[in-house]
């Protein structure tokens, strides 16, 4: 039996995702729990596993498409369930005729379509049909109530209602099955049964001869739902040019998608023929270079980060504080410890020292490890120092955090940090690692640059950007010019709860731990 695989919930509040990569192709045999694709939400890269054994018969999305949660992702033939026979032997043709009629029908789920922008669920107010009813295409089947209006849901196909999945008064999810309908399969052979014999008519290809103009409503507009019109706008499709497959020329999403994927080929062929004819008659004019442009949608993690940054800048009064730190002694300490820890499987970079020193300083200045509510009437202080590190991943900016740095050694922080950053760079960091951060470090100097004005990772109250390490001349205690390893650091603070004096004193303590590593070691708890 063929069955649609429904894209499951992949995170709280997530209603859609980008299909990054198919890990299988049509015709592949897959097993339960085998990864079938990678999808990108606005939070992380997620791998979707199969829940059945079987054969992939159809992939509903292409790489880069947006897939809806609770909507079919792909179709598969379930293992152990035989397909209906496509033809009967001639000797048993008479007996097989009734079975052929049954085989020409399929039972499938009707998925609740988009009923308004941003709407993910609704209440079933009333069913206008019952199980066993025969319904026509576009016949209203139920009334649903969104948070905006009462909407009537029409049937997409003619057929018989087999099962109602949601009772009156219950909440139905958009793109989830609403009811099951038995209908005639597309392309099924027409069957005529006479007494004593069965005559099977040759299959007739269902083709549409209507022009787009013939299927428009009287007012000149195509018949389509708001969701379909929104899809058409996103794809830059003129609905009046799309032949609708529904009653009275109603245009469905599938019609728009088929138009985009299939209509371009004939158009390109016609255009190519016209160009060829023109060039054969006249000498082609020299090509003129024109300024082009390319428009790409902002989606997934990049869209989430764009919203987060815009909200942070518009709601938090930022101020910046800069300082320089002499890391000469700390760099020497790291080099002396690096090889020994490498034998234990620990990759020791400079970052664990920065994080541990920050945690020690936060013990004295807990205001930097806090959050303030929206109307600035309450401050919440956190005992745990969950220090985030901004990672430039292949899917965009991610900020995983090392939990409980106040209880961890530098080696333990290094282990956790390596695991987090490796996962984040591949976009596969878990959602739990992205939540609960209390303060953030951005190591922009790893790429380049000395001074920055970082944007606070709301709802935190502070973030620091680390510049690149430079060999610069400085005076020693005897007035001699010496080369030192200098890093510029740039803080951004929430001026509603942090003033300049507080962040300066905090930075002085943090700087002391980093410039004199022995003072950091003796103050560890």
Short mmCIF file of C-alpha atoms in Angstrom, two decimals:
data_model
loop_
_atom_site.label_atom_id
_atom_site.label_comp_id
_atom_site.label_asym_id
_atom_site.label_seq_id
_atom_site.Cartn_x
_atom_site.Cartn_y
_atom_site.Cartn_z
CA UNK A 1 0.00 0.00 0.00
CA UNK A 2 1.25 3.47 -0.84
CA UNK A 3 1.22 5.93 2.01
CA UNK A 4 2.25 9.55 2.46
CA UNK A 5 4.93 10.31 5.04
CA UNK A 6 3.73 13.36 6.99
CA UNK A 7 6.42 15.81 8.10
CA UNK A 8 6.28 15.61 11.92
CA UNK A 9 6.66 18.34 14.53
CA UNK A 10 10.32 19.38 14.55
CA UNK A 11 10.26 22.06 17.21
CA UNK A 12 7.90 24.17 19.25
CA UNK A 13 6.14 26.77 17.12
CA UNK A 14 7.78 25.63 13.87
CA UNK A 15 5.26 25.36 11.00
CA UNK A 16 7.58 25.11 8.00
CA UNK A 17 11.17 24.39 7.05
CA UNK A 18 13.51 24.48 4.06
CA UNK A 19 14.42 21.16 2.45
CA UNK A 20 18.22 21.34 2.40
CA UNK A 21 19.09 17.89 1.04
CA UNK A 22 17.40 14.63 0.10
CA UNK A 23 19.37 11.64 1.43
CA UNK A 24 17.30 9.21 -0.67
CA UNK A 25 15.84 9.22 -4.17
CA UNK A 26 12.71 7.84 -5.79
CA UNK A 27 12.95 4.05 -6.04
CA UNK A 28 15.25 3.66 -3.03
CA UNK A 29 14.46 0.99 -0.45
CA UNK A 30 14.62 2.43 3.05
CA UNK A 31 14.31 1.05 6.56
CA UNK A 32 12.70 2.37 9.72
CA UNK A 33 14.69 5.20 11.36
CA UNK A 34 16.85 5.70 8.24
CA UNK A 35 17.49 9.43 7.62
CA UNK A 36 15.66 10.54 4.48
CA UNK A 37 16.39 14.27 4.33
CA UNK A 38 17.91 17.30 6.04
CA UNK A 39 15.60 20.25 6.71
CA UNK A 40 16.46 23.69 7.98
CA UNK A 41 14.20 25.44 10.50
CA UNK A 42 14.76 28.95 11.81
CA UNK A 43 16.72 27.35 14.66
CA UNK A 44 18.75 24.40 13.43
CA UNK A 45 19.44 21.78 10.77
CA UNK A 46 17.28 18.71 11.50
CA UNK A 47 17.49 15.21 10.03
CA UNK A 48 14.14 13.52 9.31
CA UNK A 49 14.05 9.71 9.75
CA UNK A 50 11.59 7.29 8.17
CA UNK A 51 8.99 5.63 10.40
CA UNK A 52 8.40 2.66 8.06
CA UNK A 53 10.29 0.12 5.97
CA UNK A 54 9.51 0.40 2.28
CA UNK A 55 10.28 1.92 -1.10
CA UNK A 56 10.27 5.66 -1.82
CA UNK A 57 7.81 6.15 -4.67
CA UNK A 58 7.60 9.95 -4.90
CA UNK A 59 9.38 12.98 -3.42
CA UNK A 60 6.98 15.91 -3.08
CA UNK A 61 9.61 18.64 -2.70
CA UNK A 62 12.77 19.69 -4.48
CA UNK A 63 15.94 20.79 -2.77
CA UNK A 64 15.45 24.37 -1.54
CA UNK A 65 11.64 24.16 -1.36
CA UNK A 66 9.70 25.08 1.76
CA UNK A 67 7.98 22.06 3.35
CA UNK A 68 5.04 22.42 5.72
CA UNK A 69 4.86 20.63 9.06
CA UNK A 70 2.00 18.05 9.10
CA UNK A 71 1.94 18.02 5.27
CA UNK A 72 3.05 15.08 3.05
CA UNK A 73 6.83 15.05 2.57
CA UNK A 74 7.16 11.98 0.36
CA UNK A 75 5.21 8.90 -0.72
CA UNK A 76 6.34 5.36 -0.08
CA UNK A 77 5.23 1.79 -0.70
CA UNK A 78 5.05 0.19 2.74
CA UNK A 79 7.01 -3.07 2.98
CA UNK A 80 4.88 -6.22 3.30
CA UNK A 81 1.77 -4.60 1.81
CA UNK A 82 1.28 -5.60 -1.82
CA UNK A 83 0.21 -3.14 -4.47
CA UNK A 84 -3.11 -3.64 -6.23
CA UNK A 85 -2.65 -5.66 -9.48
CA UNK A 86 -2.60 -3.52 -12.58
CA UNK A 87 -4.08 -6.12 -14.94
CA UNK A 88 -6.07 -9.36 -14.67
CA UNK A 89 -5.47 -12.51 -16.80
CA UNK A 90 -7.79 -12.82 -19.79
CA UNK A 91 -9.24 -16.12 -18.52
CA UNK A 92 -10.57 -14.44 -15.37
CA UNK A 93 -11.50 -11.12 -16.89
CA UNK A 94 -15.21 -11.53 -16.13
CA UNK A 95 -14.62 -12.35 -12.48
CA UNK A 96 -12.08 -9.58 -12.10
CA UNK A 97 -14.34 -6.83 -13.37
CA UNK A 98 -15.81 -5.88 -9.98
CA UNK A 99 -12.29 -5.87 -8.48
CA UNK A 100 -11.16 -3.55 -11.26
CA UNK A 101 -13.86 -1.12 -10.25
CA UNK A 102 -12.61 -1.20 -6.66
CA UNK A 103 -8.99 -0.90 -7.77
CA UNK A 104 -9.94 2.29 -9.63
CA UNK A 105 -10.73 3.99 -6.32
CA UNK A 106 -8.36 5.19 -3.66
CA UNK A 107 -8.82 6.40 -0.11
CA UNK A 108 -6.71 9.37 0.86
CA UNK A 109 -6.59 12.00 3.56
CA UNK A 110 -7.85 15.51 2.89
CA UNK A 111 -5.31 17.89 4.45
CA UNK A 112 -6.60 21.10 5.98
CA UNK A 113 -5.26 23.79 3.59
CA UNK A 114 -3.82 27.21 4.37
CA UNK A 115 -6.69 29.38 5.61
CA UNK A 116 -4.85 32.59 6.29
CA UNK A 117 -1.34 33.94 6.68
CA UNK A 118 0.24 32.86 9.94
CA UNK A 119 -2.67 30.61 10.94
CA UNK A 120 -1.53 27.15 12.09
CA UNK A 121 -4.70 25.79 13.69
CA UNK A 122 -8.45 26.37 13.94
CA UNK A 123 -11.55 25.08 15.70
CA UNK A 124 -14.01 22.83 13.85
CA UNK A 125 -17.28 24.66 14.44
CA UNK A 126 -19.58 22.39 12.45
CA UNK A 127 -19.41 19.46 10.06
CA UNK A 128 -21.63 19.94 7.00
CA UNK A 129 -21.22 16.27 5.99
CA UNK A 130 -21.07 12.95 7.83
CA UNK A 131 -19.22 9.69 7.32
CA UNK A 132 -20.65 7.82 4.33
CA UNK A 133 -21.88 10.96 2.54
CA UNK A 134 -21.12 11.30 -1.17
CA UNK A 135 -19.78 14.78 -1.86
CA UNK A 136 -19.01 16.80 -4.96
CA UNK A 137 -15.89 18.79 -5.77
CA UNK A 138 -15.94 22.23 -4.08
CA UNK A 139 -18.87 21.19 -1.85
CA UNK A 140 -18.51 22.77 1.63
CA UNK A 141 -17.62 20.08 4.16
CA UNK A 142 -17.15 22.02 7.40
CA UNK A 143 -16.98 25.42 9.07
CA UNK A 144 -13.82 26.28 11.00
CA UNK A 145 -13.06 29.24 13.23
CA UNK A 146 -9.64 30.88 13.19
CA UNK A 147 -8.59 33.73 15.45
CA UNK A 148 -9.71 36.06 12.67
CA UNK A 149 -12.84 34.73 10.96
CA UNK A 150 -15.24 31.84 10.29
CA UNK A 151 -14.06 29.95 7.20
CA UNK A 152 -15.85 27.30 5.13
CA UNK A 153 -13.67 24.45 3.87
CA UNK A 154 -14.61 23.01 0.43
CA UNK A 155 -13.83 19.50 -0.83
CA UNK A 156 -11.01 19.27 -3.32
CA UNK A 157 -12.37 16.10 -4.97
CA UNK A 158 -15.67 14.35 -5.52
CA UNK A 159 -16.05 11.11 -3.59
CA UNK A 160 -17.34 9.48 -0.42
CA UNK A 161 -16.45 10.65 3.09
CA UNK A 162 -14.89 7.65 4.85
CA UNK A 163 -13.80 9.11 8.18
CA UNK A 164 -13.91 12.44 10.02
CA UNK A 165 -10.73 12.88 12.04
CA UNK A 166 -11.68 15.90 14.12
CA UNK A 167 -14.87 16.17 16.17
CA UNK A 168 -16.96 19.31 16.40
CA UNK A 169 -15.36 21.71 18.86
CA UNK A 170 -11.88 20.20 18.55
CA UNK A 171 -8.77 21.96 17.25
CA UNK A 172 -7.58 21.01 13.76
CA UNK A 173 -4.03 21.66 12.56
CA UNK A 174 -3.30 23.29 9.20
CA UNK A 175 -1.71 20.76 6.80
CA UNK A 176 -2.88 17.86 9.02
CA UNK A 177 -5.50 15.28 7.88
CA UNK A 178 -9.04 16.62 8.35
CA UNK A 179 -11.04 13.73 6.89
CA UNK A 180 -10.56 10.66 4.67
CA UNK A 181 -12.23 10.50 1.28
CA UNK A 182 -12.68 7.63 -1.17
CA UNK A 183 -12.41 8.87 -4.73
CA UNK A 184 -11.71 7.67 -8.25
CA UNK A 185 -7.99 7.44 -8.88
CA UNK A 186 -6.56 9.72 -11.54
CA UNK A 187 -5.97 7.82 -14.79
CA UNK A 188 -8.02 4.81 -13.61
CA UNK A 189 -9.60 2.77 -16.46
CA UNK A 190 -13.31 3.21 -17.04
CA UNK A 191 -15.12 -0.08 -16.33
CA UNK A 192 -18.46 -1.16 -17.82
CA UNK A 193 -20.14 -4.32 -16.52
CA UNK A 194 -22.83 -6.18 -18.52
CA UNK A 195 -24.66 -9.42 -17.72
CA UNK A 196 -22.26 -12.37 -18.01
CA UNK A 197 -19.33 -10.37 -19.29
CA UNK A 198 -17.20 -7.37 -18.52
CA UNK A 199 -15.98 -5.02 -21.18
CA UNK A 200 -13.00 -2.94 -20.12
CA UNK A 201 -12.70 0.35 -21.91
CA UNK A 202 -9.29 1.62 -22.90
CA UNK A 203 -7.90 4.17 -20.49
CA UNK A 204 -8.59 7.71 -21.59
CA UNK A 205 -5.96 10.29 -20.82
CA UNK A 206 -7.47 13.16 -18.88
CA UNK A 207 -6.30 16.31 -20.59
CA UNK A 208 -7.49 19.85 -20.27
CA UNK A 209 -8.32 21.69 -23.47
CA UNK A 210 -9.58 24.79 -21.74
CA UNK A 211 -7.48 27.89 -22.08
CA UNK A 212 -6.66 29.93 -19.01
CA UNK A 213 -9.05 32.62 -20.22
CA UNK A 214 -11.89 30.10 -20.34
CA UNK A 215 -11.51 29.12 -16.69
CA UNK A 216 -11.58 32.60 -15.17
CA UNK A 217 -14.49 33.93 -13.19
CA UNK A 218 -16.87 36.44 -14.77
CA UNK A 219 -15.00 39.35 -13.23
CA UNK A 220 -11.80 38.34 -15.02
CA UNK A 221 -10.09 37.01 -11.90
CA UNK A 222 -8.90 33.44 -11.48
CA UNK A 223 -10.81 31.35 -8.94
CA UNK A 224 -8.33 30.63 -6.15
CA UNK A 225 -8.03 30.75 -2.37
CA UNK A 226 -5.97 33.45 -0.58
CA UNK A 227 -3.25 30.89 0.18
CA UNK A 228 -2.95 29.99 -3.51
CA UNK A 229 -2.83 33.67 -4.46
CA UNK A 230 -0.05 34.21 -1.92
CA UNK A 231 1.92 31.30 -3.39
CA UNK A 232 1.44 32.74 -6.87
CA UNK A 233 2.75 36.11 -5.71
CA UNK A 234 5.80 34.47 -4.14
CA UNK A 235 6.52 32.58 -7.38
CA UNK A 236 5.72 35.61 -9.57
CA UNK A 237 2.98 33.70 -11.39
CA UNK A 238 0.00 35.32 -13.13
CA UNK A 239 -2.97 33.20 -12.01
CA UNK A 240 -4.92 34.12 -15.13
CA UNK A 241 -2.37 32.11 -17.12
CA UNK A 242 -2.79 28.97 -14.99
CA UNK A 243 -5.37 26.36 -16.02
CA UNK A 244 -7.20 25.31 -12.86
CA UNK A 245 -7.96 21.63 -12.28
CA UNK A 246 -10.89 22.28 -9.93
CA UNK A 247 -14.56 22.87 -10.61
CA UNK A 248 -15.28 26.08 -12.54
CA UNK A 249 -11.55 26.43 -13.16
CA UNK A 250 -10.57 26.72 -9.50
CA UNK A 251 -6.78 26.95 -9.24
CA UNK A 252 -5.07 24.84 -6.56
CA UNK A 253 -1.51 24.99 -5.26
CA UNK A 254 -0.63 21.95 -7.34
CA UNK A 255 -1.76 23.78 -10.49
CA UNK A 256 0.56 26.70 -9.71
CA UNK A 257 3.46 24.37 -8.96
CA UNK A 258 2.89 22.39 -12.17
CA UNK A 259 2.70 25.65 -14.13
CA UNK A 260 6.02 26.81 -12.70
CA UNK A 261 7.79 23.50 -13.33
CA UNK A 262 6.20 22.57 -16.65
CA UNK A 263 4.98 25.69 -18.40
CA UNK A 264 8.43 27.20 -18.70
CA UNK A 265 9.66 24.53 -21.13
CA UNK A 266 7.20 25.21 -24.00
CA UNK A 267 7.61 28.93 -23.49
CA UNK A 268 11.38 28.63 -23.70
CA UNK A 269 11.11 26.43 -26.80
CA UNK A 270 8.83 28.93 -28.54
CA UNK A 271 11.10 31.79 -27.62
CA UNK A 272 14.14 29.87 -28.86
CA UNK A 273 12.41 29.17 -32.18
CA UNK A 274 11.51 32.83 -32.60
CA UNK A 275 15.07 33.89 -31.85
CA UNK A 276 16.46 31.32 -34.30
CA UNK A 277 14.15 32.59 -37.04
CA UNK A 278 15.13 36.17 -36.39
CA UNK A 279 18.85 35.40 -36.47
CA UNK A 280 18.55 33.51 -39.75
CA UNK A 281 16.96 36.55 -41.39
CA UNK A 282 19.17 39.26 -39.95
CA UNK A 283 22.66 39.62 -38.56
CA UNK A 284 22.58 39.45 -34.77
CA UNK A 285 23.28 42.74 -33.05
CA UNK A 286 26.20 42.86 -30.61
CA UNK A 287 25.18 41.82 -27.11
CA UNK A 288 24.71 44.77 -24.79
CA UNK A 289 25.80 44.27 -21.20
CA UNK A 290 23.06 45.30 -18.79
CA UNK A 291 23.03 45.49 -15.02
CA UNK A 292 21.25 42.42 -13.68
CA UNK A 293 19.94 41.65 -10.26
CA UNK A 294 19.04 38.57 -8.27
CA UNK A 295 16.40 38.31 -5.55
CA UNK A 296 16.62 35.61 -2.89
CA UNK A 297 14.18 34.97 -0.05
CA UNK A 298 15.49 35.31 3.49
CA UNK A 299 14.50 32.13 5.26
CA UNK A 300 15.42 29.64 7.94
CA UNK A 301 18.06 30.60 10.46
CA UNK A 302 18.97 33.77 8.55
CA UNK A 303 15.37 35.00 8.78
CA UNK A 304 15.21 34.20 12.50
CA UNK A 305 18.51 36.00 13.12
CA UNK A 306 17.33 39.02 11.12
CA UNK A 307 14.21 39.30 13.28
CA UNK A 308 16.21 38.78 16.48
CA UNK A 309 18.77 41.45 15.64
CA UNK A 310 16.15 43.98 14.53
CA UNK A 311 14.18 43.47 17.74
CA UNK A 312 17.31 43.75 19.88
CA UNK A 313 18.44 47.02 18.33
CA UNK A 314 14.95 48.53 18.46
CA UNK A 315 14.20 47.61 22.09
CA UNK A 316 17.59 47.64 23.89
CA UNK A 317 19.56 50.89 24.38
CA UNK A 318 23.07 49.71 23.50
CA UNK A 319 26.31 51.31 24.62
CA UNK A 320 29.83 50.18 23.73
CA UNK A 321 32.93 49.95 25.91
CA UNK A 322 36.36 49.07 24.48
CA UNK A 323 39.59 47.95 26.11
CA UNK A 324 42.82 46.17 25.20
CA UNK A 325 44.17 43.05 26.85
CA UNK A 326 47.78 41.84 26.86
CA UNK A 327 47.59 38.09 26.21
CA UNK A 328 51.32 37.39 26.03
CA UNK A 329 51.50 35.32 29.24
CA UNK A 330 48.20 33.52 28.59
CA UNK A 331 49.34 32.47 25.10
CA UNK A 332 52.52 31.03 26.62
CA UNK A 333 50.49 29.13 29.24
CA UNK A 334 48.21 27.66 26.59
CA UNK A 335 51.18 26.48 24.51
CA UNK A 336 52.66 24.73 27.55
CA UNK A 337 49.38 22.89 28.27
CA UNK A 338 48.17 22.17 24.74
CA UNK A 339 50.11 18.99 23.94
CA UNK A 340 49.39 17.33 27.27
CA UNK A 341 45.64 17.89 26.93
CA UNK A 342 45.72 16.78 23.28
CA UNK A 343 46.83 13.32 24.47
CA UNK A 344 43.62 13.24 26.53
CA UNK A 345 41.57 14.14 23.47
CA UNK A 346 41.07 17.77 24.52
CA UNK A 347 41.58 20.57 21.99
CA UNK A 348 42.75 23.58 24.00
CA UNK A 349 42.19 26.95 22.33
CA UNK A 350 42.20 30.42 23.87
CA UNK A 351 38.42 30.50 24.17
CA UNK A 352 38.08 28.22 27.27
CA UNK A 353 40.36 30.63 29.16
CA UNK A 354 38.20 33.59 28.13
CA UNK A 355 35.06 31.76 29.22
CA UNK A 356 36.40 30.60 32.59
CA UNK A 357 37.82 34.05 33.35
CA UNK A 358 34.46 35.56 32.45
CA UNK A 359 32.66 33.13 34.76
CA UNK A 360 34.96 34.08 37.66
CA UNK A 361 34.30 37.78 37.01
CA UNK A 362 30.54 37.18 36.83
CA UNK A 363 30.67 35.93 40.43
CA UNK A 364 31.55 39.49 41.42
CA UNK A 365 29.28 41.25 38.89
CA UNK A 366 26.08 39.16 38.60
CA UNK A 367 24.24 42.01 36.86
CA UNK A 368 25.98 41.00 33.61
CA UNK A 369 24.50 37.50 33.99
CA UNK A 370 20.91 38.69 34.18
CA UNK A 371 17.85 39.44 32.08
CA UNK A 372 15.38 42.32 32.28
CA UNK A 373 11.68 42.04 31.44
CA UNK A 374 10.05 44.00 28.60
CA UNK A 375 8.81 46.94 30.69
CA UNK A 376 12.04 47.06 32.71
CA UNK A 377 10.26 46.47 36.01
CA UNK A 378 12.10 43.26 37.01
CA UNK A 379 15.62 41.85 36.74
CA UNK A 380 16.20 38.08 36.83
CA UNK A 381 19.63 36.92 38.04
CA UNK A 382 20.92 33.49 37.00
CA UNK A 383 23.12 31.26 39.13
CA UNK A 384 24.33 29.32 36.09
CA UNK A 385 26.84 30.94 33.77
CA UNK A 386 25.66 29.65 30.37
CA UNK A 387 28.17 31.39 28.13
CA UNK A 388 27.28 31.55 24.45
CA UNK A 389 29.77 31.59 21.61
CA UNK A 390 28.78 33.02 18.23
CA UNK A 391 29.59 30.52 15.47
CA UNK A 392 29.78 31.35 11.77
CA UNK A 393 28.12 28.16 10.48
CA UNK A 394 27.31 27.08 6.93
CA UNK A 395 23.64 27.86 7.60
CA UNK A 396 24.13 31.26 9.22
CA UNK A 397 24.98 32.68 12.63
CA UNK A 398 24.36 30.27 15.53
CA UNK A 399 24.95 30.94 19.24
CA UNK A 400 25.18 27.68 21.22
CA UNK A 401 26.17 27.99 24.87
CA UNK A 402 28.28 26.01 27.31
CA UNK A 403 26.07 25.32 30.32
CA UNK A 404 27.24 25.85 33.92
CA UNK A 405 30.72 27.25 33.27
CA UNK A 406 30.99 28.19 36.96
CA UNK A 407 31.22 24.49 37.87
CA UNK A 408 33.59 23.39 35.09
CA UNK A 409 37.34 23.35 34.70
CA UNK A 410 39.07 24.87 31.70
CA UNK A 411 39.58 21.38 30.26
CA UNK A 412 35.88 20.53 30.70
CA UNK A 413 34.85 23.78 29.03
CA UNK A 414 37.26 23.01 26.17
CA UNK A 415 35.63 19.58 25.63
CA UNK A 416 32.12 21.01 25.58
CA UNK A 417 33.16 23.92 23.39
CA UNK A 418 34.78 21.68 20.76
CA UNK A 419 31.68 19.50 20.54
CA UNK A 420 29.34 22.50 20.30
CA UNK A 421 31.30 24.44 17.70
CA UNK A 422 31.86 21.38 15.48
CA UNK A 423 28.12 20.64 15.51
CA UNK A 424 27.21 24.29 15.00
CA UNK A 425 29.50 24.72 11.99
CA UNK A 426 27.63 21.87 10.31
CA UNK A 427 24.30 23.39 11.36
CA UNK A 428 23.43 20.30 13.42
CA UNK A 429 23.51 21.78 16.92
CA UNK A 430 20.55 20.66 19.04
CA UNK A 431 17.86 23.23 19.97
CA UNK A 432 18.62 22.72 23.69
CA UNK A 433 22.19 23.93 23.12
CA UNK A 434 20.86 27.15 21.60
CA UNK A 435 18.56 27.91 24.54
CA UNK A 436 19.27 29.26 28.00
CA UNK A 437 22.29 31.46 27.26
CA UNK A 438 23.03 34.22 29.79
CA UNK A 439 25.94 36.13 28.17
CA UNK A 440 27.70 35.89 24.79
CA UNK A 441 31.20 36.06 23.31
CA UNK A 442 31.70 36.84 19.60
CA UNK A 443 35.15 35.85 18.36
CA UNK A 444 35.11 38.09 15.29
CA UNK A 445 38.90 38.38 15.48
CA UNK A 446 39.24 34.80 14.27
CA UNK A 447 38.29 36.16 10.85
CA UNK A 448 39.72 39.66 11.16
CA UNK A 449 39.10 43.07 12.63
CA UNK A 450 39.99 44.71 15.91
CA UNK A 451 37.02 46.73 17.17
CA UNK A 452 33.29 46.03 16.73
CA UNK A 453 29.92 47.14 18.06
CA UNK A 454 28.20 43.80 18.66
CA UNK A 455 24.42 43.52 18.99
CA UNK A 456 23.17 42.03 22.25
CA UNK A 457 21.67 38.56 21.96
CA UNK A 458 18.28 39.43 23.47
CA UNK A 459 17.13 38.77 26.22
CA UNK A 460 20.71 38.87 27.53
CA UNK A 461 22.14 42.18 28.73
CA UNK A 462 25.75 42.04 27.48
CA UNK A 463 27.96 40.71 24.69
CA UNK A 464 31.68 41.06 24.01
CA UNK A 465 33.47 40.94 20.65
CA UNK A 466 37.07 39.72 20.64
CA UNK A 467 39.38 41.33 18.09
CA UNK A 468 42.35 39.67 16.45
CA UNK A 469 45.61 39.23 18.38
CA UNK A 470 48.32 41.60 17.14
CA UNK A 471 52.01 41.90 17.91
CA UNK A 472 52.31 45.55 18.98
CA UNK A 473 55.02 47.63 20.65
CA UNK A 474 54.42 48.43 24.32
CA UNK A 475 56.55 49.84 27.14
CA UNK A 476 57.65 47.46 29.89
CA UNK A 477 58.11 48.42 33.55
CA UNK A 478 61.58 49.78 32.79
CA UNK A 479 60.44 51.94 29.91
CA UNK A 480 61.80 49.66 27.21
CA UNK A 481 59.79 49.01 24.05
CA UNK A 482 58.84 45.34 23.78
CA UNK A 483 56.59 43.29 21.49
CA UNK A 484 53.40 42.13 23.19
CA UNK A 485 50.37 40.10 22.02
CA UNK A 486 47.51 42.59 22.22
CA UNK A 487 43.78 42.00 21.70
CA UNK A 488 41.13 44.70 21.49
CA UNK A 489 37.80 43.77 23.07
CA UNK A 490 34.48 45.57 22.54
CA UNK A 491 31.54 45.28 24.94
CA UNK A 492 27.92 46.16 24.21
CA UNK A 493 25.73 46.53 27.28
CA UNK A 494 22.04 47.11 27.97
CA UNK A 495 22.08 50.66 29.33
CA UNK A 496 18.78 50.11 31.13
CA UNK A 497 20.50 47.95 33.75
CA UNK A 498 24.26 48.33 33.16
CA UNK A 499 26.15 51.61 33.42
CA UNK A 500 29.61 52.47 32.17
CA UNK A 501 31.25 52.17 35.59
CA UNK A 502 29.92 48.64 36.12
CA UNK A 503 31.12 47.30 32.80
CA UNK A 504 34.50 49.04 33.23
CA UNK A 505 35.05 47.45 36.66
CA UNK A 506 33.91 44.05 35.35
CA UNK A 507 36.30 44.34 32.40
CA UNK A 508 39.19 45.28 34.69
CA UNK A 509 38.67 42.08 36.72
CA UNK A 510 38.24 39.94 33.60
CA UNK A 511 41.36 41.54 32.12
CA UNK A 512 43.34 40.82 35.30
CA UNK A 513 42.48 37.12 35.12
CA UNK A 514 43.55 36.95 31.47
CA UNK A 515 46.74 39.01 31.78
CA UNK A 516 47.79 37.19 34.98
CA UNK A 517 46.61 33.59 34.49
CA UNK A 518 47.93 32.60 37.93
CA UNK A 519 45.37 34.91 39.56
CA UNK A 520 42.63 33.11 37.64
CA UNK A 521 43.85 29.69 38.73
CA UNK A 522 43.98 30.53 42.44
CA UNK A 523 40.47 32.02 42.37
CA UNK A 524 38.78 28.97 40.82
CA UNK A 525 36.11 27.35 42.99
#
